Short mmCIF file of C-alpha atoms in Angstrom, two decimals:
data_model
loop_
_atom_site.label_atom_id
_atom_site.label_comp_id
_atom_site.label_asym_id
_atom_site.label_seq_id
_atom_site.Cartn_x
_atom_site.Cartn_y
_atom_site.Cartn_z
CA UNK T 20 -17.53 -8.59 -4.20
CA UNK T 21 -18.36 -7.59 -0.59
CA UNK T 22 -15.67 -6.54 2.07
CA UNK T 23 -16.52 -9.27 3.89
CA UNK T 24 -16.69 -11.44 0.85
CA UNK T 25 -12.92 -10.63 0.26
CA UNK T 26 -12.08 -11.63 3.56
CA UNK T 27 -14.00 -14.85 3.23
CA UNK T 28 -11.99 -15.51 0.26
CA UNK T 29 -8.24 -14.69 1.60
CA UNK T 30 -8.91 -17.08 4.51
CA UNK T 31 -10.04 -19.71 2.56
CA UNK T 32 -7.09 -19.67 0.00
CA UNK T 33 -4.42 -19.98 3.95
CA UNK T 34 -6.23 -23.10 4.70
CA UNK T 35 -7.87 -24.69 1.93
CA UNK T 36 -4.80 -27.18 1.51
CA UNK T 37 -5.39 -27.91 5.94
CA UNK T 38 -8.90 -27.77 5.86
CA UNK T 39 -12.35 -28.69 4.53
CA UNK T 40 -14.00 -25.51 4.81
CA UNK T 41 -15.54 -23.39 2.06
CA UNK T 42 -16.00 -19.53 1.46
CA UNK T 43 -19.46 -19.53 2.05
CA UNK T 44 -18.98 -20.82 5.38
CA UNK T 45 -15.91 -18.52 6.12
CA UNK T 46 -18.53 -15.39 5.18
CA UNK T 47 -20.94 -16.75 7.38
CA UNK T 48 -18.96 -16.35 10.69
CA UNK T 49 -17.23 -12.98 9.76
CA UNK T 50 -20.64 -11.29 9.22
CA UNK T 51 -22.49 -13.19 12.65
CA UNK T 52 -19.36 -11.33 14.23
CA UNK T 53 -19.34 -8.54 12.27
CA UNK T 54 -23.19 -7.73 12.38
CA UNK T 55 -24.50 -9.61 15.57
CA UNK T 56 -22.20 -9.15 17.59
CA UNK T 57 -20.39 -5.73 16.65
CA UNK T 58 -16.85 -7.12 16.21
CA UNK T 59 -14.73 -4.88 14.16
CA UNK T 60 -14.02 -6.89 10.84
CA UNK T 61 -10.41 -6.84 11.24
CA UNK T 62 -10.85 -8.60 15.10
CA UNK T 63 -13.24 -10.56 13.51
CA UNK T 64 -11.05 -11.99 10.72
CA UNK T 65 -8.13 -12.64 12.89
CA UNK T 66 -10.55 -14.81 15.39
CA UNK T 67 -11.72 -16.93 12.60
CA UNK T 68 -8.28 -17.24 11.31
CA UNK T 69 -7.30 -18.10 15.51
CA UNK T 70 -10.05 -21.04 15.65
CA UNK T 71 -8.97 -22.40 12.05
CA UNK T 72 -5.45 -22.30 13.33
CA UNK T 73 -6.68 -24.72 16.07
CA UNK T 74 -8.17 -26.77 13.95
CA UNK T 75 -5.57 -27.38 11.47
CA UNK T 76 -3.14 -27.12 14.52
CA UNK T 77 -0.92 -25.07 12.84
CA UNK T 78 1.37 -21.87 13.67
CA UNK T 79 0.56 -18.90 12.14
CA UNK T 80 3.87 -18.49 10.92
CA UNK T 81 2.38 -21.43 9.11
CA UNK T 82 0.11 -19.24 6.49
CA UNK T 83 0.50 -18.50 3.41
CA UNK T 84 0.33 -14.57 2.90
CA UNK T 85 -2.81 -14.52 0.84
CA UNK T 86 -3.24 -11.51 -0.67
CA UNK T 87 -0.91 -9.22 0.29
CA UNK T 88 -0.25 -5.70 -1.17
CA UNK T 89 2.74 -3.37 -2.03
CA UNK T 90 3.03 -0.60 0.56
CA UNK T 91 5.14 2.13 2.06
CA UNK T 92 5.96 2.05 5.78
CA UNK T 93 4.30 4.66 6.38
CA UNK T 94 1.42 2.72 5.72
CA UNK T 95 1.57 0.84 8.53
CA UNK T 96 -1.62 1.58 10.84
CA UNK T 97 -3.32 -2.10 11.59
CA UNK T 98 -1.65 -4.95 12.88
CA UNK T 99 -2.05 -8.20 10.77
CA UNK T 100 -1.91 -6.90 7.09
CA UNK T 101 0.01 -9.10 4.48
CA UNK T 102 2.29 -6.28 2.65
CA UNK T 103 5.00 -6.02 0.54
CA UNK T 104 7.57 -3.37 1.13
CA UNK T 105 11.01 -2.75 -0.45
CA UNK T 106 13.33 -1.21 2.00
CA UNK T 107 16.78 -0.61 3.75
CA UNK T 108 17.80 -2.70 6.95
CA UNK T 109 19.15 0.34 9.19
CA UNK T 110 20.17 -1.35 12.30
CA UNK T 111 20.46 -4.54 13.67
CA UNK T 112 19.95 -5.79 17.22
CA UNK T 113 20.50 -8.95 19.75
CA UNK T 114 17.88 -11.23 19.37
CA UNK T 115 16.16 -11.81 23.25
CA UNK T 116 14.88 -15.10 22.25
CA UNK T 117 16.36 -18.00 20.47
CA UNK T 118 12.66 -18.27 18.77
CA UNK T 119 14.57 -14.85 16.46
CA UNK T 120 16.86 -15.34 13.75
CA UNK T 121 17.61 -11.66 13.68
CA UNK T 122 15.85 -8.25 14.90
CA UNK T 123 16.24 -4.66 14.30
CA UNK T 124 14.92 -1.92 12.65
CA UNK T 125 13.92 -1.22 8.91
CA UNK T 126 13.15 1.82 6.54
CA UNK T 127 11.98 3.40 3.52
CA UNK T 128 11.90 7.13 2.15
CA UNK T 129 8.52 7.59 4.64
CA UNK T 130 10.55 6.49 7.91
CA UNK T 131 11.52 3.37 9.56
CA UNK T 132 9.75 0.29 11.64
CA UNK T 133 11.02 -2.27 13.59
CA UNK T 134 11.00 -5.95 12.17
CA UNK T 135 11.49 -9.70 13.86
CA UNK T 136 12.88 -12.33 11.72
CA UNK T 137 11.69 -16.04 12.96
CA UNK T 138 13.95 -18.29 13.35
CA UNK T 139 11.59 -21.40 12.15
CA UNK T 140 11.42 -19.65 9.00
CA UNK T 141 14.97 -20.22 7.84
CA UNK T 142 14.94 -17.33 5.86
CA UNK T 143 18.25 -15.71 4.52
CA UNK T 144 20.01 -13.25 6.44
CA UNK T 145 19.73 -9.87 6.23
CA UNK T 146 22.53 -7.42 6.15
CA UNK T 147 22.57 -4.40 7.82
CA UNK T 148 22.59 -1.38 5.09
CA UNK T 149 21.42 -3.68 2.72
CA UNK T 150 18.02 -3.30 0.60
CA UNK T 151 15.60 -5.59 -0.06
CA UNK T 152 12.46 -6.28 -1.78
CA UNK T 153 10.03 -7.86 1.52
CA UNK T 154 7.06 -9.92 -0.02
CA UNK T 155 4.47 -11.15 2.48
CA UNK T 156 5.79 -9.54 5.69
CA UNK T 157 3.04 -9.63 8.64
CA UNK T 158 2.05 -6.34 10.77
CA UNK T 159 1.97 -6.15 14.60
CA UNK T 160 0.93 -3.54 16.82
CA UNK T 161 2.18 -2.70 20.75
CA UNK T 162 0.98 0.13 22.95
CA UNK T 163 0.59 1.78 19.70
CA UNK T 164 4.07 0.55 18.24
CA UNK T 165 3.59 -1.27 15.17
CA UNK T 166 6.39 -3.73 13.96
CA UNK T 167 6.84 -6.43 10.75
CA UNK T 168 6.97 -10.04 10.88
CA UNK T 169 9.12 -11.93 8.75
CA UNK T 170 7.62 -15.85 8.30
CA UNK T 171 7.74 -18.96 6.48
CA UNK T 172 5.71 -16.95 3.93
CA UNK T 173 7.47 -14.43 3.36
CA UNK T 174 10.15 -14.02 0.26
CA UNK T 175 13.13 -12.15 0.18
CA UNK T 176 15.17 -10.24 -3.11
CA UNK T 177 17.84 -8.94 -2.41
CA UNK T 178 18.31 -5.76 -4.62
CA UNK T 179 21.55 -4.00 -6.10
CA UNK T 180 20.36 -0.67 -4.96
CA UNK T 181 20.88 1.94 -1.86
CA UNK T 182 17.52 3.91 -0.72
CA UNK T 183 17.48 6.80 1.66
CA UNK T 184 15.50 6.17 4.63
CA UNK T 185 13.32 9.55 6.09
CA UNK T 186 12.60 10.83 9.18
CA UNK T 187 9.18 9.93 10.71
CA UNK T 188 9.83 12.08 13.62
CA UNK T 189 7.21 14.38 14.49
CA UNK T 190 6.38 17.85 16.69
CA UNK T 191 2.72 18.56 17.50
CA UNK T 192 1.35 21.04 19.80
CA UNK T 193 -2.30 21.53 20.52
CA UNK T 194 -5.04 21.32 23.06
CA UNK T 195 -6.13 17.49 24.19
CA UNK T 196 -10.07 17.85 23.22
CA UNK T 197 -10.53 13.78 23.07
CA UNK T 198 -9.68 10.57 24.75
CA UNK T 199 -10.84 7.48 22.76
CA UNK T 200 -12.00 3.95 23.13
CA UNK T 201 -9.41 1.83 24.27
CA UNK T 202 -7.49 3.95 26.65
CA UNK T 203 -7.01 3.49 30.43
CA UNK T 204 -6.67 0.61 32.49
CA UNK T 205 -6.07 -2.20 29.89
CA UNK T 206 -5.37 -6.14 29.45
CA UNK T 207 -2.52 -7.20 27.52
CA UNK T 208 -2.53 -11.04 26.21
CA UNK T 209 0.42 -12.77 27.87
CA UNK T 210 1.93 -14.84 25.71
CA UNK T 211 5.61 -14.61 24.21
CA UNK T 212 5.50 -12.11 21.19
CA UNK T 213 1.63 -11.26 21.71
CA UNK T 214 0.84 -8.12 23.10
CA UNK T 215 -2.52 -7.38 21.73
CA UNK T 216 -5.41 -6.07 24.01
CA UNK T 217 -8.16 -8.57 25.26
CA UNK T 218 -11.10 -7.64 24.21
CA UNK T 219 -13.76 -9.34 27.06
CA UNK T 220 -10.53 -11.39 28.00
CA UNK T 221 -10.14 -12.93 25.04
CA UNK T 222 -7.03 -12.47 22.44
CA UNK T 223 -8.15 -12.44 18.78
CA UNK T 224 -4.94 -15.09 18.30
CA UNK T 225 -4.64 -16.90 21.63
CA UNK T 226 -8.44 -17.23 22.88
CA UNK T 227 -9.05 -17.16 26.47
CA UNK T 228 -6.32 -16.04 28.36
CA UNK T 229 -4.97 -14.25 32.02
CA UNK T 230 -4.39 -10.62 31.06
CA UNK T 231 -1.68 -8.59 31.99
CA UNK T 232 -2.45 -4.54 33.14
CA UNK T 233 -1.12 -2.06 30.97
CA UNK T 234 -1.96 2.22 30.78
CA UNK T 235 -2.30 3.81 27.62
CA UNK T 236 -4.41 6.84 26.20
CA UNK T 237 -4.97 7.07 22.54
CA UNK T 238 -5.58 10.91 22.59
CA UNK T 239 -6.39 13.35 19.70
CA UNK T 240 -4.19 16.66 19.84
CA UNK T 241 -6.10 19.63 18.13
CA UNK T 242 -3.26 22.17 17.12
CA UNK T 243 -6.39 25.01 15.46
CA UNK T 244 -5.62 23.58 11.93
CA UNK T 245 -5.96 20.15 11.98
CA UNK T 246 -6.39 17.10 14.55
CA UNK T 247 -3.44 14.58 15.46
CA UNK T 248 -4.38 10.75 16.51
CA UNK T 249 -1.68 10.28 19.25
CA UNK T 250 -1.27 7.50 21.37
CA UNK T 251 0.62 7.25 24.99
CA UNK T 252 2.26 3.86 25.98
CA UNK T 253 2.03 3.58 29.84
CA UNK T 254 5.16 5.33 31.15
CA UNK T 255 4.03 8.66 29.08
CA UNK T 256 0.61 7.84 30.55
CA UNK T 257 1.83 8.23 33.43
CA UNK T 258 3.79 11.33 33.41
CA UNK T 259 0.69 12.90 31.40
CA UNK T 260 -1.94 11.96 33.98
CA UNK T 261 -0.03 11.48 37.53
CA UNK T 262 -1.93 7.93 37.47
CA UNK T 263 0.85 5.24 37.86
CA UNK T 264 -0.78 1.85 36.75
CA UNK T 265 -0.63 0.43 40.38
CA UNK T 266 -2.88 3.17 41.63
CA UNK T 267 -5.16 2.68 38.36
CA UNK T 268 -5.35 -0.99 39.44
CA UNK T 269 -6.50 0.12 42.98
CA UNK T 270 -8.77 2.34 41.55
CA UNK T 271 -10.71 0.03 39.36
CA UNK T 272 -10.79 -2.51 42.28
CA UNK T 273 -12.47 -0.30 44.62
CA UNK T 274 -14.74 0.73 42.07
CA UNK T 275 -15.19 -2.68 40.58
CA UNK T 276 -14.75 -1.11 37.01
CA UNK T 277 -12.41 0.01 34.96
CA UNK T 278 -13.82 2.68 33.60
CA UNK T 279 -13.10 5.09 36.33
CA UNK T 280 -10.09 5.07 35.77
CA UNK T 281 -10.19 6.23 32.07
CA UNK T 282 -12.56 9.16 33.23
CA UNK T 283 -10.50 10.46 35.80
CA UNK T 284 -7.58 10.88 33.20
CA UNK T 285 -10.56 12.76 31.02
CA UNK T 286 -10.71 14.92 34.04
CA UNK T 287 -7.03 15.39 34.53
CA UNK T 288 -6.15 16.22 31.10
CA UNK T 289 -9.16 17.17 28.76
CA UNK T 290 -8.87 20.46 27.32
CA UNK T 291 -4.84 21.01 28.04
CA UNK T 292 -2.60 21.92 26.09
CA UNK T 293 0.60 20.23 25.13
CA UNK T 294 3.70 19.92 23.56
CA UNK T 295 4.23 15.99 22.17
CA UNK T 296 7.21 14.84 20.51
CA UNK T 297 7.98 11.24 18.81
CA UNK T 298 8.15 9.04 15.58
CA UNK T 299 4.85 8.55 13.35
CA UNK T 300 3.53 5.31 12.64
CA UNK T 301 0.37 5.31 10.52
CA UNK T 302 -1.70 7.80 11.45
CA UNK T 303 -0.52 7.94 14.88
CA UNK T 304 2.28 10.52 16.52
CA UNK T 305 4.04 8.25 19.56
CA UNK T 306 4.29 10.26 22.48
CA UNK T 307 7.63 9.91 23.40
CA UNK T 308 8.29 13.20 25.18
CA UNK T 309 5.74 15.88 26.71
CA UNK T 310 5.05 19.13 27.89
CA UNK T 311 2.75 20.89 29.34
CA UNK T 312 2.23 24.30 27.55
CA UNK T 313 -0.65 26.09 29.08
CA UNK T 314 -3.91 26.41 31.12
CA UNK T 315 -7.10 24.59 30.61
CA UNK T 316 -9.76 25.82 27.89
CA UNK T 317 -12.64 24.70 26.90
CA UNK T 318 -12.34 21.00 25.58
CA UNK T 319 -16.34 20.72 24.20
CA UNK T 320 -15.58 23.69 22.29
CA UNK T 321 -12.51 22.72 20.31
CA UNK T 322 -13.30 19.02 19.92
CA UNK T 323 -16.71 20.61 18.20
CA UNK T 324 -14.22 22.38 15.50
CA UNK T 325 -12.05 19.31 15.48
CA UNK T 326 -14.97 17.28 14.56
CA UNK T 327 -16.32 19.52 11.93
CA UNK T 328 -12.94 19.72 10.04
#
C-alpha cells in the first residue's frame, strides 16, 4: 500500500460514519495536491481532512484518532499526528480560556511537552505527578513549539506507576551556514488555538483567512561535527538579526515582497557563529537564549561540509 494510499485510508475510517465518500476518492485529491500542485502530503492531508470537516460540519475535536501510534515525546516533530504516549503530568497551569479543562506541561524519560485538555471533551482529570497511559492525543506546532491535544478521541489509563521525566535541554555552538524555507516575514492563521502558517493565505484547518505577521528563522547551526535544525520564534529573531517585525513589515511593503526581508537576515547572519541555548523538540533545538561567539567565515564553505555529512 502506497503512502498516499494509507492516508486515503485513515481519512476515510474519521468520516465514513459522517460521510459518503470512499478511499478511492480520498486518494484522488491527496495525490492532485500532492503531485500537481506540490503540496507537502502532510498539508495536503490536513486540507482534505479541513473541507470534509465542512462538509460533515463537524469539529475536529470531533475525529476519531484513526490510526494512531505509540511514541516517545521526543518524537514529536509534525503537528497533527495521532500518538499514543505514556507519561508523567509535571506541572499544571491556569487555563486562559474556558474552551480548556486543564493545561500544563507533560513528560517522559526523553523530556517534556506542553499539553491542552478540551473542555468539550469531558475527559477525566489529570493530576499533577500522576502517570498516565495517553491514547489518541493530537500534535500541534507554534513558532516551532510543538504541544498535545487531548480530544473527544482520546482515552485515558491511569497507571500505578512513577516515571522520571529527562531533560530536553540543549547547548549548541556552531557557525549559521543555512536559513530555510519558511523563515522571515510570516502569516499566522488567526483563529483561537490555531497558529499555523498560511501557506498562499490559506490555513490547512481554517481555509481562507486574514493573517497575522509573525518573524521566525528556522536556521541550521553547523558545530564541525554535525548540523543542528534550530528554529527562532520572533523575539530571538529579533535579537539575532536587529530586524524587529514592524520594520520587516515596512520592509516588505516598500518592496512589495516579502522576501527581502528573509534575505537581508541571510545577509546579517549567514556564516556567524553562535552560541544557542533551549529545550529540543523533535529534531529542532528552540532558541531560547543567544550569543554571538565570533567573526564571520565563510558560510558556502561550511554549509558544503554540512551538506555532505
Amino acid at each position: 500500500m502506497t503512502d498516499l494510499r494509507e492516508h486515503a485510508v485513515d481519512i476515510h475510517e474519521q468520516f465514513s460514519d459522517s460521510l459518503d465518500v470512499g478511499v478511492d476518492e480520498i486518494e484522488s485529491r491527496l495525490e492532485t495536491l500532492v503531485s500537481e500542485y506540490r503540496v507537502p502530503v502532510d498539508e495536503a492531508r490536513r486540507s482534505i481532512v479541513s473541507t470534509y470537516l465542512d462538509e460533515a460540519d463537524m469539529d475536529r475535536e470531533d475525529l476519531s484518532g484513526g490510526t494512531s501510534q505509540s511514541a516517545t515525546v521526543a518524537d514529536i516533530d509534525t503537528p497533527e499526528e495521532w500518538l499514543d504516549l505514556t507519561v508523567k503530568i509535571v506541572d499544571l497551569w491556569e487555563p486562559g480560556s474556558d474552551s480548556i479543562a486543564q493545561v500544563g506541561l507533560l513528560g517522559d524519560e526523553t523530556g517534556t511537552v506542553k499539553f491542552t485538555k478540551w473542555a468539550k471533551s469531558e475527559l477525566p482529570e489529570l493530576e499533577e505527578g500522576s502517570v498516565y497511559d495517553l491514547e489518541g492525543v493530537v500534535t500541534d506546532e507554534y513558532q516551532g513549539r510543538f504541544s498535545v491535544k487531548l480530544n473527544s478521541a482520546t482515552t485515558i489509563e491511569a497507571l500505578d506507576t512513577d516515571l522520571e521525566v529527562g531533560d530536553d535541554a540543549t547547548d549548541v555552538e556552531g557557525a549559521l551556514v543555512d536559513i530555510q524555507s519558511g523563515s522571515g516575514l510570516i502569516k499566522r492563521c488567526p483563529a483561537e488555538d490555531c497558529t499555523r502558517v498560511l501557506q498562499n493565505g490559506r490555513c490547512s484547518e481554517h481555509g481562507d483567512v486574514e493573517g497575522e505577521f509573525d518573524l521566525r528563522i528556522k536556521g541550521v547551526l553547523d558545530d564541525g561535527v554535525e548540523i543542528h535544525e534550530t528554529i527562532f520564534n520572533q523575539e530571538s529573531t529579533e535579537e539575532l538579526t536587529g530586524i524587529t517585525l514592524e520594520e520587516a513589515q515596512q520592509m516588505a511593503m516598500d518592496a512589495l515582497d516579502t522576501e527581502v526581508v528573509v534575505e537581508e537576515m541571510r545577509e546579517t547572519v549567514l556564516g556567524r557563529y553562535y552560541r544557542v541555548a533551549g529545550p529540543t523538540l523533535g529534531r529542532y533545538v528552540l532558541a531560547n537564549d543567544i550569543e554571538r561567539l565570533g567573526a564571520p567565515t565563510d558560510a558556502e564553505r561550511v554549509l558544503i561540509r554540512a551538506r555532505s555529512m
